[in-house]
Amino acid sequence: MTSNSGITISLDAMGGDHGPEVVVAGAALALERRPDTRFILYGEQAAVEPVLERFPKLRAASVFHHCDFSVRMDDKPSQALRQGRYKSSMWRTIDAVKTGEADVAVSAGNTGALMAMAKFCLRTMANIERPAIAAIWPTLKGESIVLDVGATIGADAQQLIDFSMMGGAMARTLFGLERPTVGLLNIGVEEVKGQDEIREAGRLLKETPLPGIDYHGFVEGDDLGQGTVDVVVTEGFTGNIALKTAEGTARQIAAYLRAAMTRTWLARAGYILAKGAFDRLRDKMDPSKVNGGVFLGLNGIVIKSHGGADAEGIAAAIDLAYTMARTGLREKIEVDLANYHRRISEEAASVSESSIP
C-alpha cells in the first residue's frame, strides 16, 4: 500500500466510543483534504463494510482486513494484551507499522491498551526507557506541545530529559521551529522548588544543553494556556490531570456561554449578531478539534484519537498522523537521541582522561 509519494495510514476502525460509523466517516473527510493518503482498515467485517460502502472514494483508496476480536474501551491493558495480541483490530493496526505496510497507526480505542500493545509490538527506541504521549495544547499564542499526558506515572530526571528531546523534535516537525523552547512543569519557577527529579532534570538541562531546543526553565500551570514555551514537559500523572482539567474547563465555559446567550431575548439577539465569533471560540475550545495524542519513544509512530471524537475529530487525528509521517518525526527523534548520548559519552570520557595523573 505504501506509495513513493503518498502516506499509508493503518486505522483501527473499531476504536472509540462510536466505532466504524465515526472512524470511517473521519477517514473519508481526511482523504478529501489529503488525496494522496492510503488506508489499511482493520475491524469486524459486519460492522465496517456497510459503512465503508457509503464512501466510494475511501473504499477505492483503502484495503480492509477482517478481525475477529476488538478491544473494548473498558478492558484492562493486561487483559487486552493477553486476549487481543496478534488478532485484534488494535494490534493489527500497530503491527502494520512494524512490518512497514503502513507509515503510521491511528486508533481511538482504549488508551491503556493501545499503549501496552504499541510498546509490546514496536518496542522502545534505543536509550529510551519509557514512551510518552504528547498532546497539542491550544494557547493564547497559538499551540504548544505537552508531554507526557498519560503514558506512565512518575518519571526520573533522565526520563524527563528524554521527554524534552522528543517534544522538541515534535515541535520542530509540527511548528517548523528551529529551536523550540522547553519548560519543565513545576509548582514554581524558582530552582529550589519541586520534587527532586524535576530539580535534577532542570539542573542537567541547564548544564548540558540539548541539540535542537532552548531550555527555558520551570513553568507553572498557568503557563500552559499562556503559551510561555513551545514544549511543556511533565510526568504522565500530572500531565493527564492537567489535560482532563483543561478539557473540562473548556466544556464548562462553553456551557456558561450557551446559558448566558439563551437567557433573554436580547441575549439571543446578541448571539445571532455575534454568531461567527462564538463559532470560532467554540472551535478553539473544542478538544476534538485539536485531536490526537502522539506516542513518542517507540520504533514507529502511533496516534491516539480522543475516544469520544466525532468524524471531524477523527479526521484531525488522521491529519496529525499524516504530518508526523510525512515530516519524519521518528527519524528526527532518533538523531537527537544519538547526538545527545554521544555527547554524554564524550564528556564522560574527557572527565575520565583528565582524572588520570
Tab-separated table of N, CA, C and O in Angstrom, residues 219-318:
chain	number	residue	atom	x	y	z
A	219	VAL	N	8.183	26.049	34.497
A	219	VAL	CA	6.942	26.764	34.192
A	219	VAL	C	5.855	26.248	35.127
A	219	VAL	O	5.942	25.137	35.647
A	220	GLU	N	4.830	27.082	35.342
A	220	GLU	CA	3.729	26.718	36.227
A	220	GLU	C	2.472	26.401	35.421
A	220	GLU	O	2.445	26.558	34.195
A	221	GLY	N	1.427	25.985	36.138
A	221	GLY	CA	0.196	25.570	35.484
A	221	GLY	C	-0.421	26.632	34.600
A	221	GLY	O	-0.947	26.319	33.517
A	222	ASP	N	-0.374	27.895	35.018
A	222	ASP	CA	-0.998	28.937	34.204
A	222	ASP	C	-0.198	29.252	32.939
A	222	ASP	O	-0.693	29.893	32.016
A	223	ASP	N	1.048	28.764	32.868
A	223	ASP	CA	1.838	28.957	31.654
A	223	ASP	C	1.354	28.071	30.511
A	223	ASP	O	1.664	28.345	29.341
A	224	LEU	N	0.612	27.009	30.817
A	224	LEU	CA	0.112	26.116	29.779
A	224	LEU	C	-0.750	26.875	28.777
A	224	LEU	O	-0.566	26.787	27.569
A	225	GLY	N	-1.718	27.619	29.302
A	225	GLY	CA	-2.610	28.374	28.428
A	225	GLY	C	-1.987	29.634	27.879
A	225	GLY	O	-2.399	30.121	26.816
A	226	GLN	N	-1.000	30.161	28.562
A	226	GLN	CA	-0.343	31.385	28.101
A	226	GLN	C	0.558	31.131	26.900
A	226	GLN	O	0.841	32.044	26.129
A	227	GLY	N	1.024	29.886	26.749
A	227	GLY	CA	1.962	29.612	25.662
A	227	GLY	C	3.355	30.142	25.952
A	227	GLY	O	4.067	30.577	25.046
A	228	THR	N	3.751	30.084	27.224
A	228	THR	CA	5.052	30.609	27.633
A	228	THR	C	6.196	29.913	26.909
A	228	THR	O	7.201	30.542	26.560
A	229	VAL	N	6.066	28.593	26.696
A	229	VAL	CA	7.086	27.824	25.981
A	229	VAL	C	6.410	26.991	24.902
A	229	VAL	O	5.197	26.788	24.911
A	230	ASP	N	7.219	26.498	23.981
A	230	ASP	CA	6.686	25.669	22.888
A	230	ASP	C	6.421	24.243	23.338
A	230	ASP	O	5.542	23.573	22.795
A	231	VAL	N	7.185	23.773	24.323
A	231	VAL	CA	7.049	22.399	24.813
A	231	VAL	C	7.041	22.420	26.334
A	231	VAL	O	7.959	22.978	26.953
A	232	VAL	N	6.012	21.810	26.927
A	232	VAL	CA	5.921	21.669	28.379
A	232	VAL	C	6.117	20.200	28.719
A	232	VAL	O	5.426	19.331	28.184
A	233	VAL	N	7.049	19.919	29.619
A	233	VAL	CA	7.407	18.546	29.963
A	233	VAL	C	7.004	18.254	31.396
A	233	VAL	O	7.285	19.035	32.315
A	234	THR	N	6.340	17.112	31.589
A	234	THR	CA	5.963	16.651	32.918
A	234	THR	C	5.825	15.140	32.871
A	234	THR	O	5.962	14.520	31.819
A	235	GLU	N	5.542	14.521	34.018
A	235	GLU	CA	5.297	13.072	34.021
A	235	GLU	C	3.807	12.810	33.802
A	235	GLU	O	2.982	13.714	33.888
A	236	GLY	N	3.461	11.558	33.499
A	236	GLY	CA	2.133	11.238	32.999
A	236	GLY	C	0.985	11.475	33.952
A	236	GLY	O	-0.124	11.816	33.516
A	237	PHE	N	1.203	11.316	35.249
A	237	PHE	CA	0.114	11.518	36.216
A	237	PHE	C	-0.313	12.975	36.228
A	237	PHE	O	-1.490	13.303	36.066
A	238	THR	N	0.656	13.861	36.386
A	238	THR	CA	0.362	15.295	36.396
A	238	THR	C	-0.154	15.762	35.047
A	238	THR	O	-1.105	16.549	34.958
A	239	GLY	N	0.467	15.280	33.972
A	239	GLY	CA	0.061	15.701	32.632
A	239	GLY	C	-1.356	15.298	32.290
A	239	GLY	O	-2.100	16.062	31.670
A	240	ASN	N	-1.766	14.095	32.704
A	240	ASN	CA	-3.116	13.641	32.403
A	240	ASN	C	-4.150	14.445	33.182
A	240	ASN	O	-5.210	14.793	32.643
A	241	ILE	N	-3.852	14.749	34.441
A	241	ILE	CA	-4.760	15.589	35.233
A	241	ILE	C	-4.891	16.972	34.600
A	241	ILE	O	-5.994	17.525	34.485
A	242	ALA	N	-3.775	17.537	34.168
A	242	ALA	CA	-3.813	18.855	33.524
A	242	ALA	C	-4.661	18.809	32.256
A	242	ALA	O	-5.468	19.709	31.993
A	243	LEU	N	-4.492	17.749	31.457
A	243	LEU	CA	-5.246	17.623	30.213
A	243	LEU	C	-6.740	17.509	30.481
A	243	LEU	O	-7.553	18.221	29.859
A	244	LYS	N	-7.122	16.632	31.402
A	244	LYS	CA	-8.544	16.440	31.698
A	244	LYS	C	-9.148	17.703	32.332
A	244	LYS	O	-10.311	18.039	32.074
A	245	THR	N	-8.367	18.405	33.138
A	245	THR	CA	-8.850	19.653	33.735
A	245	THR	C	-9.107	20.699	32.653
A	245	THR	O	-10.126	21.400	32.670
A	246	ALA	N	-8.179	20.810	31.710
A	246	ALA	CA	-8.344	21.789	30.626
A	246	ALA	C	-9.569	21.459	29.778
A	246	ALA	O	-10.345	22.342	29.407
A	247	GLU	N	-9.772	20.175	29.445
A	247	GLU	CA	-10.928	19.781	28.652
A	247	GLU	C	-12.225	20.061	29.394
A	247	GLU	O	-13.199	20.569	28.821
A	248	GLY	N	-12.239	19.739	30.695
A	248	GLY	CA	-13.442	20.003	31.486
A	248	GLY	C	-13.735	21.481	31.623
A	248	GLY	O	-14.897	21.905	31.564
A	249	THR	N	-12.682	22.291	31.785
A	249	THR	CA	-12.869	23.739	31.893
A	249	THR	C	-13.414	24.317	30.592
A	249	THR	O	-14.283	25.199	30.604
A	250	ALA	N	-12.923	23.803	29.461
A	250	ALA	CA	-13.416	24.275	28.165
A	250	ALA	C	-14.908	23.986	28.017
A	250	ALA	O	-15.686	24.835	27.557
A	251	ARG	N	-15.329	22.794	28.412
A	251	ARG	CA	-16.752	22.443	28.318
A	251	ARG	C	-17.586	23.277	29.295
A	251	ARG	O	-18.715	23.662	28.999
A	252	GLN	N	-17.031	23.557	30.466
A	252	GLN	CA	-17.727	24.365	31.458
A	252	GLN	C	-17.960	25.779	30.941
A	252	GLN	O	-19.073	26.327	31.045
A	253	ILE	N	-16.939	26.381	30.361
A	253	ILE	CA	-17.078	27.731	29.817
A	253	ILE	C	-18.077	27.750	28.670
A	253	ILE	O	-18.899	28.670	28.550
A	254	ALA	N	-18.026	26.713	27.831
A	254	ALA	CA	-18.974	26.625	26.719
A	254	ALA	C	-20.408	26.539	27.233
A	254	ALA	O	-21.329	27.166	26.683
A	255	ALA	N	-20.614	25.777	28.316
A	255	ALA	CA	-21.960	25.661	28.908
A	255	ALA	C	-22.404	27.002	29.482
A	255	ALA	O	-23.581	27.392	29.358
A	256	TYR	N	-21.498	27.713	30.143
A	256	TYR	CA	-21.826	29.046	30.680
A	256	TYR	C	-22.259	29.982	29.551
A	256	TYR	O	-23.245	30.727	29.682
A	257	LEU	N	-21.519	29.952	28.436
A	257	LEU	CA	-21.840	30.829	27.315
A	257	LEU	C	-23.202	30.495	26.712
A	257	LEU	O	-23.998	31.387	26.405
A	258	ARG	N	-23.484	29.205	26.549
A	258	ARG	CA	-24.788	28.809	26.000
A	258	ARG	C	-25.920	29.269	26.898
A	258	ARG	O	-26.939	29.778	26.430
A	259	ALA	N	-25.744	29.094	28.212
A	259	ALA	CA	-26.780	29.513	29.158
A	259	ALA	C	-26.973	31.025	29.118
A	259	ALA	O	-28.108	31.525	29.127
A	260	ALA	N	-25.869	31.775	29.052
A	260	ALA	CA	-25.956	33.227	29.047
A	260	ALA	C	-26.597	33.755	27.770
A	260	ALA	O	-27.368	34.721	27.795
A	261	MET	N	-26.313	33.090	26.651
A	261	MET	CA	-26.810	33.565	25.359
A	261	MET	C	-28.287	33.223	25.118
A	261	MET	O	-28.902	33.747	24.189
A	262	THR	N	-28.864	32.370	25.933
A	262	THR	CA	-30.277	31.987	25.740
A	262	THR	C	-31.167	32.447	26.886
A	262	THR	O	-32.348	32.119	26.909
A	263	ARG	N	-30.623	33.242	27.796
A	263	ARG	CA	-31.373	33.610	28.996
A	263	ARG	C	-32.485	34.611	28.683
A	263	ARG	O	-33.585	34.513	29.217
A	264	THR	N	-32.223	35.556	27.818
A	264	THR	CA	-33.228	36.585	27.476
A	264	THR	C	-33.280	36.744	25.954
A	264	THR	O	-32.363	36.328	25.234
A	265	TRP	N	-34.351	37.380	25.469
A	265	TRP	CA	-34.470	37.591	24.027
A	265	TRP	C	-33.379	38.520	23.519
A	265	TRP	O	-32.893	38.382	22.391
A	266	LEU	N	-32.948	39.476	24.374
A	266	LEU	CA	-31.889	40.397	23.976
A	266	LEU	C	-30.557	39.655	23.837
A	266	LEU	O	-29.784	39.896	22.899
A	267	ALA	N	-30.320	38.709	24.769
A	267	ALA	CA	-29.099	37.919	24.698
A	267	ALA	C	-29.107	37.042	23.443
A	267	ALA	O	-28.081	36.888	22.776
A	268	ARG	N	-30.273	36.474	23.121
A	268	ARG	CA	-30.365	35.638	21.923
A	268	ARG	C	-30.114	36.459	20.655
A	268	ARG	O	-29.466	36.002	19.713
A	269	ALA	N	-30.625	37.682	20.651
A	269	ALA	CA	-30.382	38.554	19.501
A	269	ALA	C	-28.902	38.894	19.384
A	269	ALA	O	-28.331	38.923	18.280
A	270	GLY	N	-28.263	39.142	20.521
A	270	GLY	CA	-26.830	39.423	20.507
A	270	GLY	C	-26.025	38.225	20.031
A	270	GLY	O	-25.034	38.373	19.298
A	271	TYR	N	-26.486	37.027	20.391
A	271	TYR	CA	-25.787	35.824	19.946
A	271	TYR	C	-25.856	35.684	18.424
A	271	TYR	O	-24.868	35.334	17.774
A	272	ILE	N	-27.026	35.972	17.869
A	272	ILE	CA	-27.187	35.872	16.407
A	272	ILE	C	-26.240	36.826	15.699
A	272	ILE	O	-25.597	36.489	14.703
A	273	LEU	N	-26.121	38.038	16.245
A	273	LEU	CA	-25.243	39.031	15.630
A	273	LEU	C	-23.768	38.638	15.741
A	273	LEU	O	-22.968	38.963	14.862
A	274	ALA	N	-23.428	37.949	16.834
A	274	ALA	CA	-22.021	37.594	17.077
A	274	ALA	C	-21.763	36.112	16.845
A	274	ALA	O	-20.765	35.563	17.328
A	275	LYS	N	-22.627	35.459	16.085
A	275	LYS	CA	-22.525	34.009	15.918
A	275	LYS	C	-21.181	33.575	15.339
A	275	LYS	O	-20.601	32.569	15.758
A	276	GLY	N	-20.677	34.326	14.386
A	276	GLY	CA	-19.390	33.965	13.784
A	276	GLY	C	-18.277	33.928	14.811
A	276	GLY	O	-17.458	33.000	14.825
A	277	ALA	N	-18.251	34.932	15.677
A	277	ALA	CA	-17.218	34.990	16.714
A	277	ALA	C	-17.376	33.848	17.705
A	277	ALA	O	-16.398	33.224	18.127
A	278	PHE	N	-18.631	33.539	18.086
A	278	PHE	CA	-18.869	32.441	19.021
A	278	PHE	C	-18.520	31.095	18.401
A	278	PHE	O	-18.030	30.194	19.090
A	279	ASP	N	-18.753	30.943	17.112
A	279	ASP	CA	-18.387	29.693	16.446
A	279	ASP	C	-16.876	29.491	16.460
A	279	ASP	O	-16.385	28.371	16.675
A	280	ARG	N	-16.127	30.563	16.224
A	280	ARG	CA	-14.664	30.460	16.263
A	280	ARG	C	-14.185	30.128	17.667
A	280	ARG	O	-13.254	29.345	17.849
A	281	LEU	N	-14.824	30.734	18.674
A	281	LEU	CA	-14.469	30.448	20.059
A	281	LEU	C	-14.778	28.996	20.400
A	281	LEU	O	-13.973	28.304	21.041
A	282	ARG	N	-15.920	28.491	19.932
A	282	ARG	CA	-16.299	27.110	20.198
A	282	ARG	C	-15.295	26.142	19.590
A	282	ARG	O	-14.867	25.174	20.226
A	283	ASP	N	-14.909	26.422	18.357
A	283	ASP	CA	-13.938	25.546	17.705
A	283	ASP	C	-12.592	25.561	18.427
A	283	ASP	O	-11.917	24.532	18.529
A	284	LYS	N	-12.195	26.735	18.915
A	284	LYS	CA	-10.927	26.847	19.627
A	284	LYS	C	-10.954	26.076	20.939
A	284	LYS	O	-9.936	25.502	21.364
A	285	MET	N	-12.135	26.034	21.590
A	285	MET	CA	-12.261	25.390	22.892
A	285	MET	C	-12.634	23.921	22.798
A	285	MET	O	-12.557	23.202	23.796
A	286	ASP	N	-13.027	23.444	21.633
A	286	ASP	CA	-13.478	22.069	21.485
A	286	ASP	C	-12.280	21.130	21.457
A	286	ASP	O	-11.456	21.195	20.539
A	287	PRO	N	-12.143	20.216	22.473
A	287	PRO	CA	-10.988	19.316	22.499
A	287	PRO	C	-10.874	18.452	21.261
A	287	PRO	O	-9.774	18.085	20.842
A	288	SER	N	-12.009	18.095	20.643
A	288	SER	CA	-11.959	17.198	19.489
A	288	SER	C	-11.392	17.886	18.252
A	288	SER	O	-10.957	17.224	17.306
A	289	LYS	N	-11.378	19.216	18.238
A	289	LYS	CA	-10.855	19.934	17.070
A	289	LYS	C	-9.326	19.928	17.053
A	289	LYS	O	-8.709	20.085	16.006
A	290	VAL	N	-8.729	19.817	18.220
A	290	VAL	CA	-7.273	19.686	18.319
A	290	VAL	C	-7.026	18.282	18.847
A	290	VAL	O	-6.670	18.088	20.001
A	291	ASN	N	-7.264	17.296	18.005
A	291	ASN	CA	-7.354	15.919	18.447
A	291	ASN	C	-6.141	15.117	18.010
A	291	ASN	O	-5.677	15.249	16.895
A	292	GLY	N	-5.674	14.281	18.897
A	292	GLY	CA	-4.594	13.373	18.556
A	292	GLY	C	-3.422	13.469	19.508
A	292	GLY	O	-2.747	14.496	19.562
A	293	GLY	N	-3.202	12.408	20.283
A	293	GLY	CA	-2.015	12.295	21.113
A	293	GLY	C	-0.990	11.440	20.390
A	293	GLY	O	-1.316	10.384	19.837
A	294	VAL	N	0.254	11.885	20.366
A	294	VAL	CA	1.308	11.182	19.633
A	294	VAL	C	2.126	10.353	20.615
A	294	VAL	O	2.671	10.879	21.583
A	295	PHE	N	2.211	9.040	20.357
A	295	PHE	CA	3.053	8.168	21.164
A	295	PHE	C	4.495	8.346	20.699
A	295	PHE	O	4.830	8.028	19.557
A	296	LEU	N	5.342	8.843	21.578
A	296	LEU	CA	6.740	9.111	21.262
A	296	LEU	C	7.654	8.141	21.994
A	296	LEU	O	7.348	7.701	23.095
A	297	GLY	N	8.789	7.842	21.387
A	297	GLY	CA	9.770	6.970	22.009
A	297	GLY	C	9.690	5.534	21.560
A	297	GLY	O	10.428	4.687	22.068
A	298	LEU	N	8.822	5.228	20.600
A	298	LEU	CA	8.681	3.876	20.071
A	298	LEU	C	9.310	3.790	18.682
A	298	LEU	O	9.537	4.805	18.025
A	299	ASN	N	9.547	2.565	18.224
A	299	ASN	CA	10.079	2.349	16.877
A	299	ASN	C	8.956	2.374	15.854
A	299	ASN	O	8.711	1.411	15.119
A	300	GLY	N	8.258	3.471	15.815
A	300	GLY	CA	7.104	3.664	14.951
A	300	GLY	C	6.176	4.685	15.589
A	300	GLY	O	6.168	4.843	16.813
A	301	ILE	N	5.409	5.385	14.770
A	301	ILE	CA	4.528	6.439	15.272
A	301	ILE	C	3.097	5.912	15.376
A	301	ILE	O	2.561	5.340	14.428
A	302	VAL	N	2.502	6.124	16.549
A	302	VAL	CA	1.104	5.759	16.805
A	302	VAL	C	0.383	7.003	17.291
A	302	VAL	O	0.888	7.722	18.159
A	303	ILE	N	-0.805	7.259	16.736
A	303	ILE	CA	-1.605	8.417	17.128
A	303	ILE	C	-2.847	7.933	17.860
A	303	ILE	O	-3.587	7.075	17.365
A	304	LYS	N	-3.091	8.487	19.037
A	304	LYS	CA	-4.277	8.155	19.826
A	304	LYS	C	-5.301	9.268	19.679
A	304	LYS	O	-5.067	10.400	20.082
A	305	SER	N	-6.437	8.947	19.082
A	305	SER	CA	-7.533	9.908	18.978
A	305	SER	C	-8.375	9.870	20.244
A	305	SER	O	-8.472	8.837	20.913
A	306	HIS	N	-9.005	10.975	20.569
A	306	HIS	CA	-9.952	11.014	21.677
A	306	HIS	C	-11.067	10.009	21.410
A	306	HIS	O	-11.614	9.942	20.311
A	307	GLY	N	-11.408	9.214	22.414
A	307	GLY	CA	-12.410	8.171	22.233
A	307	GLY	C	-13.780	8.693	21.867
A	307	GLY	O	-14.537	8.032	21.147
A	308	GLY	N	-14.113	9.885	22.332
A	308	GLY	CA	-15.423	10.445	22.054
A	308	GLY	C	-15.448	11.384	20.865
A	308	GLY	O	-16.438	12.094	20.658
A	309	ALA	N	-14.391	11.392	20.073
A	309	ALA	CA	-14.305	12.320	18.942
A	309	ALA	C	-15.370	12.018	17.898
A	309	ALA	O	-15.765	10.864	17.686
A	310	ASP	N	-15.856	13.086	17.234
A	310	ASP	CA	-16.754	12.911	16.102
A	310	ASP	C	-15.914	12.717	14.836
A	310	ASP	O	-14.686	12.595	14.899
A	311	ALA	N	-16.579	12.672	13.680
A	311	ALA	CA	-15.863	12.429	12.424
A	311	ALA	C	-14.813	13.504	12.163
A	311	ALA	O	-13.702	13.206	11.691
A	312	GLU	N	-15.132	14.755	12.468
A	312	GLU	CA	-14.176	15.837	12.275
A	312	GLU	C	-12.966	15.644	13.177
A	312	GLU	O	-11.825	15.913	12.791
A	313	GLY	N	-13.210	15.175	14.409
A	313	GLY	CA	-12.111	14.916	15.330
A	313	GLY	C	-11.222	13.781	14.849
A	313	GLY	O	-9.988	13.848	14.947
A	314	ILE	N	-11.819	12.711	14.343
A	314	ILE	CA	-11.035	11.604	13.790
A	314	ILE	C	-10.199	12.097	12.614
A	314	ILE	O	-9.018	11.751	12.477
A	315	ALA	N	-10.800	12.921	11.763
A	315	ALA	CA	-10.066	13.474	10.625
A	315	ALA	C	-8.875	14.306	11.101
A	315	ALA	O	-7.799	14.274	10.481
A	316	ALA	N	-9.055	15.045	12.196
A	316	ALA	CA	-7.955	15.849	12.735
A	316	ALA	C	-6.812	14.955	13.206
A	316	ALA	O	-5.635	15.273	12.994
A	317	ALA	N	-7.147	13.835	13.844
A	317	ALA	CA	-6.113	12.899	14.295
A	317	ALA	C	-5.385	12.288	13.096
A	317	ALA	O	-4.171	12.091	13.129
A	318	ILE	N	-6.119	11.980	12.042
A	318	ILE	CA	-5.503	11.429	10.830
A	318	ILE	C	-4.617	12.472	10.158
A	318	ILE	O	-3.523	12.158	9.665
